Short mmCIF file of C-alpha atoms in Angstrom, two decimals:
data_model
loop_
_atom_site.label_atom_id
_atom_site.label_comp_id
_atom_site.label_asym_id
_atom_site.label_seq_id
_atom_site.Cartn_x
_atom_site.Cartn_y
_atom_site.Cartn_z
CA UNK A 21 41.07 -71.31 -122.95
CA UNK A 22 44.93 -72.59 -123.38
CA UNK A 23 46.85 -73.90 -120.75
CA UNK A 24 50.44 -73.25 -120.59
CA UNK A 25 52.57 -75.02 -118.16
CA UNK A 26 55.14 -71.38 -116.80
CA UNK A 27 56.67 -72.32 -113.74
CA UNK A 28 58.64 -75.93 -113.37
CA UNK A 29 58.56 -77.83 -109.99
CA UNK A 30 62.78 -77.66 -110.23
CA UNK A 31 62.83 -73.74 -110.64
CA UNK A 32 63.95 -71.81 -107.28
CA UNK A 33 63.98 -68.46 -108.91
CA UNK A 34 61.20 -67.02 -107.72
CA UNK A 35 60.65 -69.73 -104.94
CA UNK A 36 57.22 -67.39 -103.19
CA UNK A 37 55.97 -68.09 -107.08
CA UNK A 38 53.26 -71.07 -106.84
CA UNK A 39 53.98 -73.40 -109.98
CA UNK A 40 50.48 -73.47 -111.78
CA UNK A 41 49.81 -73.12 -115.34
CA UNK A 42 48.62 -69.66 -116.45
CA UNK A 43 45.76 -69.72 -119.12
CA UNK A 44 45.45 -67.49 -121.93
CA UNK A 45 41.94 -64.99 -122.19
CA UNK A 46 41.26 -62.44 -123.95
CA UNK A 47 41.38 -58.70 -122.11
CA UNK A 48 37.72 -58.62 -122.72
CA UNK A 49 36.95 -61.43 -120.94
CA UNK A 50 38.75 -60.27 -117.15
CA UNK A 51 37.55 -56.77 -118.00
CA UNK A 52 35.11 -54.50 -119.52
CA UNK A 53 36.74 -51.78 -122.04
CA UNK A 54 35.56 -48.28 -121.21
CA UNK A 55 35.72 -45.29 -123.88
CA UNK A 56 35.41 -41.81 -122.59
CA UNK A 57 33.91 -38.54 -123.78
CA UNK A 58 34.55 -34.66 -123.87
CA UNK A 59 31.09 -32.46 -122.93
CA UNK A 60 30.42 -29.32 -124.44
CA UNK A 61 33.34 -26.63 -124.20
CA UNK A 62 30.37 -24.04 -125.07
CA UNK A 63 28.45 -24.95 -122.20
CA UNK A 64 29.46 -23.46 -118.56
CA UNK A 65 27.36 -26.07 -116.55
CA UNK A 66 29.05 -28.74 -118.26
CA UNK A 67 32.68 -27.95 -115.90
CA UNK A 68 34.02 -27.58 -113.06
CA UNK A 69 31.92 -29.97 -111.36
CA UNK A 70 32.98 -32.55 -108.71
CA UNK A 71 33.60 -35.26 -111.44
CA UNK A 72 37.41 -36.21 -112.22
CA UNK A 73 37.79 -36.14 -115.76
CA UNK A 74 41.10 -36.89 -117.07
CA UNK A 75 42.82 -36.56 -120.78
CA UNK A 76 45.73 -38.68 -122.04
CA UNK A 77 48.59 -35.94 -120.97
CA UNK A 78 48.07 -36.04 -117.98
CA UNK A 79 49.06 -39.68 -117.71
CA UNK A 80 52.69 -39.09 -118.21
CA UNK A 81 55.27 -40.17 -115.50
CA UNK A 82 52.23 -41.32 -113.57
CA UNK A 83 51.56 -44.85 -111.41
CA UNK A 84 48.68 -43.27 -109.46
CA UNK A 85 45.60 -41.30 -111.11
CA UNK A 86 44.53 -39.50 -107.76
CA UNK A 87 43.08 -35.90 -109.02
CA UNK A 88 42.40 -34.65 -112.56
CA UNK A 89 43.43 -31.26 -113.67
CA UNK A 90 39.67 -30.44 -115.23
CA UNK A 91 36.54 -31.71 -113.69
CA UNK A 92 33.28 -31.76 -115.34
CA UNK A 93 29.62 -31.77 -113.97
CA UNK A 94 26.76 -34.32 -113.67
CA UNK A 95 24.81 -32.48 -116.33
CA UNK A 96 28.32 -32.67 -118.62
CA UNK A 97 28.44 -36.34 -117.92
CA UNK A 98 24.70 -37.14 -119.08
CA UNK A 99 25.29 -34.89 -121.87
CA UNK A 100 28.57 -36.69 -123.08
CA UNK A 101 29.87 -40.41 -123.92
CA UNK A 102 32.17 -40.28 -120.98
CA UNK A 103 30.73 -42.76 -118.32
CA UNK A 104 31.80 -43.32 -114.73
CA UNK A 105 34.54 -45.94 -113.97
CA UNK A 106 35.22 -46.95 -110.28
CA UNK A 107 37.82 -46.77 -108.23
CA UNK A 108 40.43 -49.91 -107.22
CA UNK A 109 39.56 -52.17 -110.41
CA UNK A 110 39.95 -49.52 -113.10
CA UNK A 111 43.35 -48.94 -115.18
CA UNK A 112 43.52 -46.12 -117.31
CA UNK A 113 44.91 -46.93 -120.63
CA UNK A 114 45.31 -44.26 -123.49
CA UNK A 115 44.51 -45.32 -126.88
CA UNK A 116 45.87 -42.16 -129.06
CA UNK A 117 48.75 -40.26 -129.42
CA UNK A 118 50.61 -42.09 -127.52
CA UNK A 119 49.10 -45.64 -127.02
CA UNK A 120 49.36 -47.12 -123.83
CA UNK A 121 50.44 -44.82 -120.75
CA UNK A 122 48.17 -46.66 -118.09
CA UNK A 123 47.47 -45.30 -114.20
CA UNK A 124 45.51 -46.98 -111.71
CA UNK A 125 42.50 -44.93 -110.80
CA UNK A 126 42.09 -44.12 -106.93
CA UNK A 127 38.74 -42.29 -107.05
CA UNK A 128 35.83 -42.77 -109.22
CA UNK A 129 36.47 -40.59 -112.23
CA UNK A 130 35.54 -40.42 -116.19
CA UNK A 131 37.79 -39.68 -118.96
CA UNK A 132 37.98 -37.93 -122.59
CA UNK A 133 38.07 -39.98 -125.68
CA UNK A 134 41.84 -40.61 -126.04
CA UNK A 135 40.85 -43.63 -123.42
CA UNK A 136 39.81 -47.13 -123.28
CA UNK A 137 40.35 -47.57 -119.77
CA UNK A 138 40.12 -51.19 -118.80
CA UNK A 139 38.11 -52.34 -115.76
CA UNK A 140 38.64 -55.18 -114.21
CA UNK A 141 35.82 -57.92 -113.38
CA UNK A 142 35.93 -59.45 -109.76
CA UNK A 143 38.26 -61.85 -109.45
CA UNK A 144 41.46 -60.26 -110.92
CA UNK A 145 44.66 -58.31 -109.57
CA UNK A 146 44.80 -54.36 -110.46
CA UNK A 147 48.33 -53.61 -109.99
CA UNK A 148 49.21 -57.23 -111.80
CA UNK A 149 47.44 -56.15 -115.21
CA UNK A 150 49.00 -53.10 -114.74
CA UNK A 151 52.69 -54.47 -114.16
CA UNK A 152 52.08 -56.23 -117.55
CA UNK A 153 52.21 -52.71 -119.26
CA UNK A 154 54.57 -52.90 -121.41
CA UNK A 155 53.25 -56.15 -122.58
CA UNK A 156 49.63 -54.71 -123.69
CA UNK A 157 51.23 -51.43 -124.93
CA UNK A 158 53.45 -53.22 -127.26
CA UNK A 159 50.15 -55.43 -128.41
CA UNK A 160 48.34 -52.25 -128.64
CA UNK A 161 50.30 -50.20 -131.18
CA UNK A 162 50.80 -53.69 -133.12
CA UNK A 163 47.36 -53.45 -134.15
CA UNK A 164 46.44 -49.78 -133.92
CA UNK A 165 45.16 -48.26 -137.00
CA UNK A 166 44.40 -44.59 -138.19
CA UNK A 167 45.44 -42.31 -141.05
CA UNK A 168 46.30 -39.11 -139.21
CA UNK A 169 47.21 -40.90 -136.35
CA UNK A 170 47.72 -44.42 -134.46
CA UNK A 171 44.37 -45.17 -132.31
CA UNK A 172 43.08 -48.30 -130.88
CA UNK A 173 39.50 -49.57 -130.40
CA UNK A 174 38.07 -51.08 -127.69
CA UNK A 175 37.12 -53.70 -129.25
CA UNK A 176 40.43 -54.37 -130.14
CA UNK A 177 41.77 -53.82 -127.04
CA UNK A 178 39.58 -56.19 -125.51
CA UNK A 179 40.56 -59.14 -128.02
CA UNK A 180 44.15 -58.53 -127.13
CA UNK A 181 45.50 -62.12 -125.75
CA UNK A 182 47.05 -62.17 -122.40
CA UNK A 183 48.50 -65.19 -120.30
CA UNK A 184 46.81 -65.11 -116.36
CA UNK A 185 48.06 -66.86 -113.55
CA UNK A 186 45.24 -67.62 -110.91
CA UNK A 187 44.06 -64.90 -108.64
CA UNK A 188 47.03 -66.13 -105.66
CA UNK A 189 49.38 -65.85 -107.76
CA UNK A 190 48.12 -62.32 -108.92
CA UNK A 191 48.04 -61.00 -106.03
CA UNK A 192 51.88 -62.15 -105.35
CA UNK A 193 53.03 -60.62 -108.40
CA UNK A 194 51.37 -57.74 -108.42
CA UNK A 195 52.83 -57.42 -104.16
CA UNK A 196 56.05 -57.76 -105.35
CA UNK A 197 56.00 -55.49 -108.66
CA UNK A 198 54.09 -52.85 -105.97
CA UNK A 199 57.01 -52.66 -103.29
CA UNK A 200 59.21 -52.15 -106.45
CA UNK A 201 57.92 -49.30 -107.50
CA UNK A 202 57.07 -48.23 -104.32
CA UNK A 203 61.32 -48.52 -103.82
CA UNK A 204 61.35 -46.62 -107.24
CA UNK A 205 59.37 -44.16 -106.51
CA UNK A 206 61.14 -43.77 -103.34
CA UNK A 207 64.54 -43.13 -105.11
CA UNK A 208 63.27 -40.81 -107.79
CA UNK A 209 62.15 -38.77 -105.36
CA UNK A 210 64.78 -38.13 -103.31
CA UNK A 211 66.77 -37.60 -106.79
CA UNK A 212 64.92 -35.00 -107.81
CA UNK A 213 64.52 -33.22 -104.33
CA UNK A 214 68.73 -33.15 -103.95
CA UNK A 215 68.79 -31.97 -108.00
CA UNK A 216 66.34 -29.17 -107.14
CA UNK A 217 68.05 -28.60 -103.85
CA UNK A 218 71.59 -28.57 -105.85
CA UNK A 219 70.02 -25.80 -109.06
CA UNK A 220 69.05 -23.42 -105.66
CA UNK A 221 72.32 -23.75 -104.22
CA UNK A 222 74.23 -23.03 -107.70
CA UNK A 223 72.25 -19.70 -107.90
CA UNK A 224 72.51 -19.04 -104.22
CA UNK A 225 76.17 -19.20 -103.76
CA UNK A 226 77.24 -17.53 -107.11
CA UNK A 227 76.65 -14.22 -107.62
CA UNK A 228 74.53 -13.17 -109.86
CA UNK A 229 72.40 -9.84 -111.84
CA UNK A 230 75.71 -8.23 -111.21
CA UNK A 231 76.63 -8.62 -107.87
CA UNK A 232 79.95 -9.62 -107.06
CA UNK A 233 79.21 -11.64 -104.05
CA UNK A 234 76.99 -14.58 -103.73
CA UNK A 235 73.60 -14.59 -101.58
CA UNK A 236 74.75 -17.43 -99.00
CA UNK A 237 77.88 -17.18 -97.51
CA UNK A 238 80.14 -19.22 -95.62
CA UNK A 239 80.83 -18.33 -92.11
CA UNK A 240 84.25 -15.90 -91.91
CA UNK A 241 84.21 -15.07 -95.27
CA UNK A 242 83.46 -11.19 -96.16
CA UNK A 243 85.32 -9.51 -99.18
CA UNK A 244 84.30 -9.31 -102.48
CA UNK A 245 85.04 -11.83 -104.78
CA UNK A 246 87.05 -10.96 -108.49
CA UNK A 247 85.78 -11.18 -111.86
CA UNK A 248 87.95 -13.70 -113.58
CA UNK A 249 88.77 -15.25 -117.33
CA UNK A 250 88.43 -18.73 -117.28
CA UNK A 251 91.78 -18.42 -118.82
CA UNK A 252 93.34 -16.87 -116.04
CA UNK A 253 92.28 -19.71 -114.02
CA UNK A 254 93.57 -22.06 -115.71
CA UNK A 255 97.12 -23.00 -117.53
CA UNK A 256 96.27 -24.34 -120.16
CA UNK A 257 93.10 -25.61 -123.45
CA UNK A 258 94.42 -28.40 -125.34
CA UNK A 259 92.56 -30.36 -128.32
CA UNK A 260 91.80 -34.42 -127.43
CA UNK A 261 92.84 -37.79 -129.11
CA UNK A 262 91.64 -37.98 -132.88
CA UNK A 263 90.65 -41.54 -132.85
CA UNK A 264 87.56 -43.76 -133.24
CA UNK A 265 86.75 -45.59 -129.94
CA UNK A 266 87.29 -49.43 -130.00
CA UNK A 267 86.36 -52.12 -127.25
CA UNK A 268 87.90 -51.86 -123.97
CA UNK A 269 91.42 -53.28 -123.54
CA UNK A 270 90.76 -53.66 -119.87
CA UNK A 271 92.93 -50.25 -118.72
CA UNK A 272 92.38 -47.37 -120.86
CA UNK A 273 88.99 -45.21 -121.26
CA UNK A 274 88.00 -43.15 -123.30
CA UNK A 275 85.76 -40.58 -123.08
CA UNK A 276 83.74 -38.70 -125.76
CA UNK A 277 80.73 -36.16 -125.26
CA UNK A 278 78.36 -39.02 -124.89
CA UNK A 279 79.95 -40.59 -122.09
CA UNK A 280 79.23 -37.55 -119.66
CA UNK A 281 75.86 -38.17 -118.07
CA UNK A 282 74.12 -35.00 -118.58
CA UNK A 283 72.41 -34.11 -115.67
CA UNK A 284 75.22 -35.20 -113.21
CA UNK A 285 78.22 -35.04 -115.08
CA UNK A 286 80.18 -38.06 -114.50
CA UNK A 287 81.77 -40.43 -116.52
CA UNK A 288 79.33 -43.06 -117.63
CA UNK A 289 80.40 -46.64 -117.27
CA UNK A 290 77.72 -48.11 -119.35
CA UNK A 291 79.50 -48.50 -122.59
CA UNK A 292 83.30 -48.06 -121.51
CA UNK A 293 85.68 -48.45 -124.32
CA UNK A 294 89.45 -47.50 -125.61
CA UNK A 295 91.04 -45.42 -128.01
CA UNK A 296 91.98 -47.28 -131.21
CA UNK A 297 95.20 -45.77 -131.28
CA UNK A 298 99.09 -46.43 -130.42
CA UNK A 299 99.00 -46.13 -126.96
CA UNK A 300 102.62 -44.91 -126.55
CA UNK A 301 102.13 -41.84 -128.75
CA UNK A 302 98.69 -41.10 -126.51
CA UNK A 303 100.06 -39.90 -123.07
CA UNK A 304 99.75 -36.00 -123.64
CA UNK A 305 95.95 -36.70 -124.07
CA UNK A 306 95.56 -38.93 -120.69
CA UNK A 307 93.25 -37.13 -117.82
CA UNK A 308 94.90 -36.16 -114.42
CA UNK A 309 93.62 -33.96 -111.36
CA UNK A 310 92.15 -30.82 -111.68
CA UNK A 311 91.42 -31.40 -115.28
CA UNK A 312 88.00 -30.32 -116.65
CA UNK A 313 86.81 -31.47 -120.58
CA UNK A 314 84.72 -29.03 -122.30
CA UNK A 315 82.38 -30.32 -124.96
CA UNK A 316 83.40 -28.29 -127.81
CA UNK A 317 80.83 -28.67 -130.69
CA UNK A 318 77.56 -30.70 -131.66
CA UNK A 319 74.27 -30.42 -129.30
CA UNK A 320 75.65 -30.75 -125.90
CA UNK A 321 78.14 -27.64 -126.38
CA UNK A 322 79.80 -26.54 -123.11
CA UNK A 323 78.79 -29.90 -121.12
CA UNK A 324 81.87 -30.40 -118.83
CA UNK A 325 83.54 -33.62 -117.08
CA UNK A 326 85.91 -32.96 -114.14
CA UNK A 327 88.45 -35.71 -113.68
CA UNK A 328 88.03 -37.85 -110.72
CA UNK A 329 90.99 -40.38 -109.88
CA UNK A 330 88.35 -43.02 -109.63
CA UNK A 331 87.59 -43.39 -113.10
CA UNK A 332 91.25 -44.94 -113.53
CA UNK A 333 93.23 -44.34 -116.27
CA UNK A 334 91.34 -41.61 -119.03
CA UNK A 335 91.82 -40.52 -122.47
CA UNK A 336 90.11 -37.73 -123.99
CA UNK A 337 88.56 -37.45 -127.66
CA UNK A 338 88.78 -35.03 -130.17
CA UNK A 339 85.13 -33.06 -129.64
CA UNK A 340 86.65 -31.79 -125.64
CA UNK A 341 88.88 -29.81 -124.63
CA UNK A 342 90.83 -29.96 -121.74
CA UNK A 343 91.11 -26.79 -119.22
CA UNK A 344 93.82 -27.95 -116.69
CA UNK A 345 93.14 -25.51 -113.61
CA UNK A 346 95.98 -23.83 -111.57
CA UNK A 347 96.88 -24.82 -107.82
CA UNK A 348 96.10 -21.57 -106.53
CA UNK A 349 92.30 -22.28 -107.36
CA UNK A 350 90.18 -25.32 -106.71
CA UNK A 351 89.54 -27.44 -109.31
CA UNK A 352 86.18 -28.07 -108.07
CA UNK A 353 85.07 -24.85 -107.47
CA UNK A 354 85.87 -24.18 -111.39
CA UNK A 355 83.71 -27.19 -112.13
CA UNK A 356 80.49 -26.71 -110.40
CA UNK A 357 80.87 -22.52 -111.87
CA UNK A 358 80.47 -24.40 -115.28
CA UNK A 359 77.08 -25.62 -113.96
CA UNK A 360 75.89 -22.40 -113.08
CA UNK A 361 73.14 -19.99 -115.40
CA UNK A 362 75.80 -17.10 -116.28
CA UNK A 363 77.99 -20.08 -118.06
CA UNK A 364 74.78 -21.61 -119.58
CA UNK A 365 73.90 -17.92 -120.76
CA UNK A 366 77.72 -17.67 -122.18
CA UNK A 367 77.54 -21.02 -123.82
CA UNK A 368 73.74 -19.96 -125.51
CA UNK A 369 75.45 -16.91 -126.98
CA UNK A 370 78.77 -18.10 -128.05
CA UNK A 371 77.99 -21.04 -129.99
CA UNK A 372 75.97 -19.61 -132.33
CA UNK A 373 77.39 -20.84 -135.71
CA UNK A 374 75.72 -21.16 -139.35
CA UNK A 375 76.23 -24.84 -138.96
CA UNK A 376 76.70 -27.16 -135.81
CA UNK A 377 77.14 -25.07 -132.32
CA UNK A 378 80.16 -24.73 -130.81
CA UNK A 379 83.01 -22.90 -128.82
CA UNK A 380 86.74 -23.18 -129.36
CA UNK A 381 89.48 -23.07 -127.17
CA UNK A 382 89.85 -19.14 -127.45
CA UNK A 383 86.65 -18.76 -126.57
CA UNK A 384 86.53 -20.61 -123.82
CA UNK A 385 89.38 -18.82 -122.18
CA UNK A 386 86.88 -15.74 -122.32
CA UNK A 387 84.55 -16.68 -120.28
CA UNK A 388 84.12 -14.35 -117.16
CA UNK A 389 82.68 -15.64 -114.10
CA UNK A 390 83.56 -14.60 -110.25
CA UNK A 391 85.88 -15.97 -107.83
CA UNK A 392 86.53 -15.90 -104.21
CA UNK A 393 90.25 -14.21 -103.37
CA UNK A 394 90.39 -16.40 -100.72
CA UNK A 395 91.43 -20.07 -101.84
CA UNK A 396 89.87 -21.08 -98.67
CA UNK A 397 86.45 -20.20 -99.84
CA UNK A 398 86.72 -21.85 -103.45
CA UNK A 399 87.40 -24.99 -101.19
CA UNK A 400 84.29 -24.73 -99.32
CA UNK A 401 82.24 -24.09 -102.00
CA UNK A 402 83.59 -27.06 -104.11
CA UNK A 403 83.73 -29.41 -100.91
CA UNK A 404 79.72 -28.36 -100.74
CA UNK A 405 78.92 -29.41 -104.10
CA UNK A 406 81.19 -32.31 -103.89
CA UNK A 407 79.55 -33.75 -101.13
CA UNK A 408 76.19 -33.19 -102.27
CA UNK A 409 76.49 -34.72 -106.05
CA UNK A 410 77.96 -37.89 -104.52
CA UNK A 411 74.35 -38.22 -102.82
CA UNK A 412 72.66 -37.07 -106.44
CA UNK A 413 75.33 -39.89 -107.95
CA UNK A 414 73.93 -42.67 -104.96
CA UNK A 415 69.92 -41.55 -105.64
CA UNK A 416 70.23 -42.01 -109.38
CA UNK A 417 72.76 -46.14 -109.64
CA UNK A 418 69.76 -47.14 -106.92
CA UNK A 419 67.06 -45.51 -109.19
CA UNK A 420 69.22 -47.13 -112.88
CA UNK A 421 69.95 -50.60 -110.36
CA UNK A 422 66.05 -50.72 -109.24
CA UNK A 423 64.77 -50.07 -112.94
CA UNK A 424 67.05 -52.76 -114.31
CA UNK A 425 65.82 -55.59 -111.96
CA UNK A 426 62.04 -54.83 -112.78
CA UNK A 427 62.88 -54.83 -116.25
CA UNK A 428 64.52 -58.65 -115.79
CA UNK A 429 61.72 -59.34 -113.44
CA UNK A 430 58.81 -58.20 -115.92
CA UNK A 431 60.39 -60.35 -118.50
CA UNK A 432 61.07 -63.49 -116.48
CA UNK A 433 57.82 -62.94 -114.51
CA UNK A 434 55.10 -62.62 -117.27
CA UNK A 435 54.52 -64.70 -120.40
#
């Protein structure tokens, strides 16, 4: 075995770190490689039994393998390859058709063929092979092999090299990697409860099959609401800047279809830059309130943007179009409509084109969708939605914020 000195006596970033030398083993040698089986399809007594028996799909999104969607019998396990693997000290790890999607098994269970499941001798830290993931799936599909498709043995899984730290030290790690998914998990969560929570609402407070009021109302609000153009609504659908982006000057953004997230709709800040342009000729196509930006061709037809004052100073590009709504209707209001299934429907139909999708100016000034008469109501609505994809916005910088420091972690924590 190879020592390899990791951690220097100076180093104070991860000061809870002991600084040993790791050694290098094989996989094989901290674990035993388990292949699975599939009984009999033809045979009855071979399922539904009170074994777990998992296949590769249902490994996806997964940190926890807890209950199996088919179960097989005893008589299906004698009368198959798969074999029992124990609970605590086993880590699933799929080794076809998509190589290396790995869940840590909480009840003893047995799995198809598409595994090699790798569990662990005494001695050794579950949840810190596991955080190494991405390291043994990218040394897996190095040295996968197959003509129809990419599969891995477990004999060569188990001759995979792998750098340990001693079992303390494990167990630190894999703490710390633990609480960070646990913070993760925590976040994505709550993300997807407020999206699902938000997709109700959008149904709930638009009409719909119809109807020309909405399911949920606000208290003191009663009359029928109008079936409107979107180009009654607003005053005007202009064409944006026709120039290539270049890097940001520092002031002015630019924004293009691919800078609206597209399951919350704001302006993404990841990759910010500035039209290559003359700046003085540019000022017609610079954002202000109560703007909305239509994407107006390509796959992500009809996504829209709504300006918010915080994104400073905005251009936009050629492939939007700019609605600029009237002050007798909220802005808002107008937005979140463009979220709901009737526009989705619209933009489906429209679109259609022998080539690329899309939907011009005209046509989006034809779009009918209802509207409160009372401005008061539009407000409400729009203050709702407002309020509650700010919280959406929160849920998913933690979730991007969380999943960028494990990322710098796993690759300043592992060898």
């Amino acid at each position: 075995m190879r020592k390899f000195k990791f951690f220097k006596n100076e180093s104070r970033e991860f000061p809870w770190l002991v600084p040993y030398s790791w050694e290098q083993r094989k996989l094989g040698e901290i674990a035993e490689i388990i292949g699975g089986g599939t009984p009999s399809t033809s045979i009855p007594a071979y399922w539904d039994g009170d074994i777990d028996w998992y296949a590769p799909a249902e490994m996806e999104g997964q940190r926890y393998a807890v209950k199996s969607v088919r179960t097989i019998t005893e008589a299906g396990l004698k009368n198959s390859s798969a074999r029992m693997l124990p609970a605590g000290k086993t880590i699933l790890f799929t080794s076809r058709a998509g190589i290396g999607k790995m869940a840590l098994l909480q009840r003893t269970a047995a799995t198809n063929q598409g595994f090699q499941s790798i569990v662990l001798r005494d001695g050794f830290s579950a949840y810190f092979i596991y955080s190494m993931g991405s390291i043994l799936k990218n040394k897996a599909e190095g040295i996968a092999s197959g003509s129809t498709f990419l599969e891995i043995s477990g004999k060569m899984l188990g001759n995979i090299d792998i750098m340990m730290p001693n079992r303390p030290e494990q167990e630190k790690i894999g703490t710390f990697f633990r609480a960070l998914d646990d913070l993760i998990t925590l976040h994505q969560r709550k993300y997807d409860k407020l999206s699902k929570i938000k997709k109700s609402m959008l149904e709930k407070l638009f009409p719909k099959n119809g109807s020309n009021v909405p399911e949920i109302r606000f208290a003191g609000f009663t009359d029928a609401w109008e079936q409107r153009r979107l180009g009654d609504v607003c005053d005007s659908f202009e064409y944006g800047l026709n120039a290539a982006a270049k890097e940001f000057d520092g002031i002015n953004k630019y924004i293009r279809i691919t800078d609206i997230d597209d399951s919350t709709h704001v302006f993404l800040k990841t990759d910010i830059t500035s039209p290559d342009t003359d700046m003085s000729h540019a000022d017609r196509y610079k954002l202000q309130d109560r703007d909305i930006v239509f994407a107006r061709t390509g796959a992500s037809v009809g996504k829209t943007y709504l300006y918010d004052n915080k994104d400073g100073i905005v251009y936009f590009a050629g492939f939007l179009i700019r609605a600029k709504v009237k002050k007798e209707h909220c802005s808002e209001f107008v937005f979140q409509a463009t979220l709901s299934d009737g526009y989705s429907r619209y933009i489906a139909v429209t679109s259609q084109r022998s080539g690329q999708p899309g939907v011009n100016a005209s046509e989006y000034q034809e779009w009918e969708f209802f509207v409160p008469k009372i401005s008061a109501e539009q407000q409400k609505i729009g203050a709702f939605f407002r309020s509650l994809d700010r919280l959406i916005t929160l849920h998913q910088r933690e979730l991007e914020k969380l999943k960028k420091i494990k990322q710098s972690c796993l690759e300043k924590m592992f060898v």
